[in-house]
Short mmCIF file of C-alpha atoms in Angstrom, two decimals:
data_model
loop_
_atom_site.label_atom_id
_atom_site.label_comp_id
_atom_site.label_asym_id
_atom_site.label_seq_id
_atom_site.Cartn_x
_atom_site.Cartn_y
_atom_site.Cartn_z
CA MET S 1 12.65 -7.30 -2.24
CA ALA S 2 9.68 -9.11 -0.91
CA PHE S 3 7.74 -10.77 -3.67
CA LEU S 4 4.48 -12.29 -2.48
CA GLY S 5 3.18 -14.04 -5.61
CA LYS S 6 2.97 -17.82 -5.75
CA CYS S 7 1.71 -18.88 -9.15
CA ALA S 8 2.30 -21.21 -12.09
CA ILE S 9 1.52 -21.08 -15.80
CA HIS S 10 1.40 -24.00 -18.23
CA ALA S 11 4.22 -22.65 -20.41
CA SER S 12 7.94 -22.00 -20.35
CA ASN S 13 9.48 -19.75 -22.97
CA PRO S 14 11.87 -16.80 -23.34
CA ARG S 15 9.02 -14.23 -23.35
CA ILE S 16 7.80 -15.40 -19.93
CA TRP S 17 11.30 -15.57 -18.47
CA ARG S 18 12.24 -12.09 -19.78
CA LYS S 19 9.12 -10.55 -18.25
CA LEU S 20 9.76 -12.22 -14.88
CA ILE S 21 13.37 -10.99 -14.90
CA ASN S 22 12.10 -7.50 -15.78
CA PHE S 23 9.89 -7.67 -12.65
CA GLY S 24 13.03 -8.33 -10.59
CA LEU S 25 12.50 -12.06 -10.04
CA HIS S 26 15.51 -14.38 -10.26
CA LEU S 27 15.91 -17.74 -11.92
CA ASN S 28 16.20 -20.37 -9.21
CA PRO S 29 19.64 -21.96 -9.78
CA CYS S 30 18.33 -25.31 -8.56
CA GLY S 31 15.58 -25.28 -11.19
CA THR S 32 15.78 -26.90 -14.58
CA THR S 33 16.75 -25.13 -17.77
CA MET S 34 14.12 -23.87 -20.18
CA ILE S 35 12.35 -26.77 -21.85
CA ALA S 36 9.64 -26.50 -24.47
CA ARG S 37 6.22 -27.74 -23.44
CA SER S 38 4.85 -30.64 -25.49
CA LYS S 39 2.18 -33.33 -25.25
CA LYS S 40 4.62 -35.58 -23.41
CA ASN S 41 6.33 -32.83 -21.48
CA HIS S 42 3.93 -30.83 -19.25
CA ILE S 43 6.40 -28.16 -18.12
CA CYS S 44 5.16 -25.12 -16.19
CA THR S 45 6.88 -21.95 -15.05
CA VAL S 46 6.46 -21.53 -11.29
CA VAL S 47 6.99 -18.31 -9.30
CA GLN S 48 7.60 -18.70 -5.60
CA ASN S 49 9.64 -16.89 -2.92
CA GLY S 50 11.03 -14.24 -5.29
CA SER S 51 12.34 -16.67 -7.90
CA PHE S 52 11.04 -18.73 -10.79
CA PHE S 53 11.77 -22.20 -12.08
CA ASN S 54 10.41 -24.95 -14.29
CA ALA S 55 8.37 -27.80 -12.87
CA THR S 56 5.96 -30.38 -14.17
CA GLU S 57 2.25 -29.98 -13.48
CA ASP S 58 2.53 -32.71 -10.83
CA GLU S 59 5.30 -30.81 -9.02
CA ILE S 60 3.31 -27.61 -8.43
CA SER S 61 3.17 -27.34 -4.66
CA GLU S 62 0.10 -26.61 -2.59
CA GLY S 63 -0.44 -22.90 -2.06
CA VAL S 64 0.76 -22.04 -5.57
CA HIS S 65 -2.11 -20.75 -7.73
CA ASP S 66 -2.28 -22.65 -11.04
CA CYS S 67 -3.11 -20.02 -13.67
CA GLU S 68 -3.19 -22.70 -16.39
CA ASP S 69 -2.91 -20.70 -19.67
CA ASN S 70 -4.03 -17.32 -18.28
CA ASP S 71 -0.87 -15.27 -18.72
CA GLU S 72 -2.49 -11.98 -17.63
CA LEU S 73 -3.38 -13.49 -14.25
CA PHE S 74 0.02 -15.19 -13.99
CA PHE S 75 1.97 -11.96 -14.54
CA ALA S 76 -0.35 -10.00 -12.23
CA LEU S 77 0.22 -12.50 -9.40
CA ALA S 78 3.96 -12.81 -10.12
CA ALA S 79 4.39 -9.03 -9.76
CA LEU S 80 2.83 -8.87 -6.27
CA ARG S 81 5.26 -7.47 -3.71
CA ASP S 82 5.18 -5.42 -0.55
CA ASP S 83 8.23 -3.19 -0.98
CA SER S 84 7.31 -1.45 -4.24
CA ASP S 85 4.32 -0.68 -6.46
CA ILE S 86 5.97 -1.12 -9.87
CA HIS S 87 4.37 -3.61 -12.32
CA GLN S 88 1.39 -4.12 -10.00
CA TRP S 89 -2.29 -3.65 -10.73
CA PHE S 90 -4.18 -0.85 -9.00
CA ILE S 91 -7.86 0.03 -8.91
CA TYR S 92 -8.79 3.70 -9.18
CA ASP S 93 -12.27 4.39 -7.79
CA ASN S 94 -13.63 7.87 -7.10
CA ARG S 95 -17.33 6.95 -7.04
CA HIS S 96 -17.65 7.43 -3.28
CA TRP S 97 -17.24 11.20 -3.62
CA ASN S 98 -17.59 12.11 -7.30
CA ASP S 99 -21.22 12.47 -8.38
CA GLU S 100 -20.53 14.39 -11.60
CA ASP S 101 -18.04 12.07 -13.33
CA PRO S 102 -17.61 8.88 -11.28
CA GLN S 103 -14.89 6.53 -12.53
CA ARG S 104 -13.50 3.12 -11.70
CA PHE S 105 -10.71 1.50 -13.71
CA TRP S 106 -7.73 -0.86 -13.42
CA PHE S 107 -4.18 0.11 -14.36
CA ILE S 108 -0.58 -1.04 -13.89
CA CYS S 109 1.78 1.17 -11.89
CA LYS S 110 4.84 2.06 -13.99
CA ARG S 111 6.98 3.50 -11.17
CA GLU S 112 8.34 2.37 -7.82
CA SER S 113 5.63 4.24 -5.94
CA ILE S 114 2.01 4.85 -6.88
CA GLU S 115 2.37 8.45 -5.66
CA ASP S 116 4.99 9.03 -8.38
CA ASP S 117 2.88 7.35 -11.07
CA MET S 118 -0.25 9.48 -10.76
CA CYS S 119 -0.55 12.60 -12.89
CA TYR S 120 -2.34 14.57 -10.14
CA ASP S 121 -0.86 14.72 -6.67
CA ALA S 122 -3.98 13.68 -4.77
CA MET S 123 -5.27 11.19 -7.35
CA TYR S 124 -3.46 8.26 -5.71
CA ALA S 125 -5.67 8.69 -2.64
CA ASP S 126 -8.47 7.03 -4.64
CA CYS S 127 -6.25 4.08 -5.63
CA GLU S 128 -5.79 0.73 -3.95
CA LYS S 129 -3.38 -2.03 -4.85
CA ALA S 130 -5.36 -4.99 -6.19
CA THR S 131 -5.26 -7.97 -3.84
CA GLU S 132 -4.57 -11.53 -4.90
CA ALA S 133 -8.28 -12.36 -4.56
CA GLU S 134 -9.32 -9.31 -6.63
CA LEU S 135 -6.82 -10.23 -9.35
CA LYS S 136 -8.15 -13.79 -9.54
CA VAL S 137 -11.73 -12.57 -9.92
CA HIS S 138 -10.83 -9.81 -12.37
CA PHE S 139 -8.81 -12.03 -14.72
CA ASN S 140 -11.07 -15.09 -14.49
CA ASP S 141 -14.63 -13.86 -14.08
CA GLY S 142 -14.59 -10.49 -15.76
CA ASP S 143 -15.82 -7.52 -13.77
CA ASP S 144 -15.08 -7.80 -10.06
CA ASP S 145 -16.96 -4.65 -9.09
CA PRO S 146 -19.67 -5.56 -6.54
CA VAL S 147 -21.80 -2.60 -7.63
CA ILE S 148 -21.88 -3.80 -11.25
CA LYS S 149 -22.31 -7.46 -10.27
CA ASN S 150 -25.39 -6.55 -8.20
CA LEU S 151 -26.91 -4.81 -11.23
CA GLN S 152 -26.51 -7.87 -13.47
#
């Protein structure tokens, strides 16, 4: 497995850890045990190199995106990988050819391959895996669509 996501969230709890394990990430054995975050204890969950661990805010290394409290962005970045499509965000966009009912929407792939997840055989041809940059814009700034942004 080749996980690509490098991210951190300002929380550490069983819900986060279960979801990361469900993605296929592993708890780093060198990391600390789960500790509750408090005013004195600024513990974050960090995903890096296919594993996750606890660290303080000061210990988040350069190159790791700090999602702060944005768990949607954190999980989207944590799921990024190059050997499978499961748990990753995709953008369906058929506006370049469909004049009657153009559509553009985001969705999470539920299977190993996007081709297996689409209900129509050729529908996946209009899908692209969301990039790290697109995910950051989508979950921080709202609509990332350049067509819509130009209309605003």
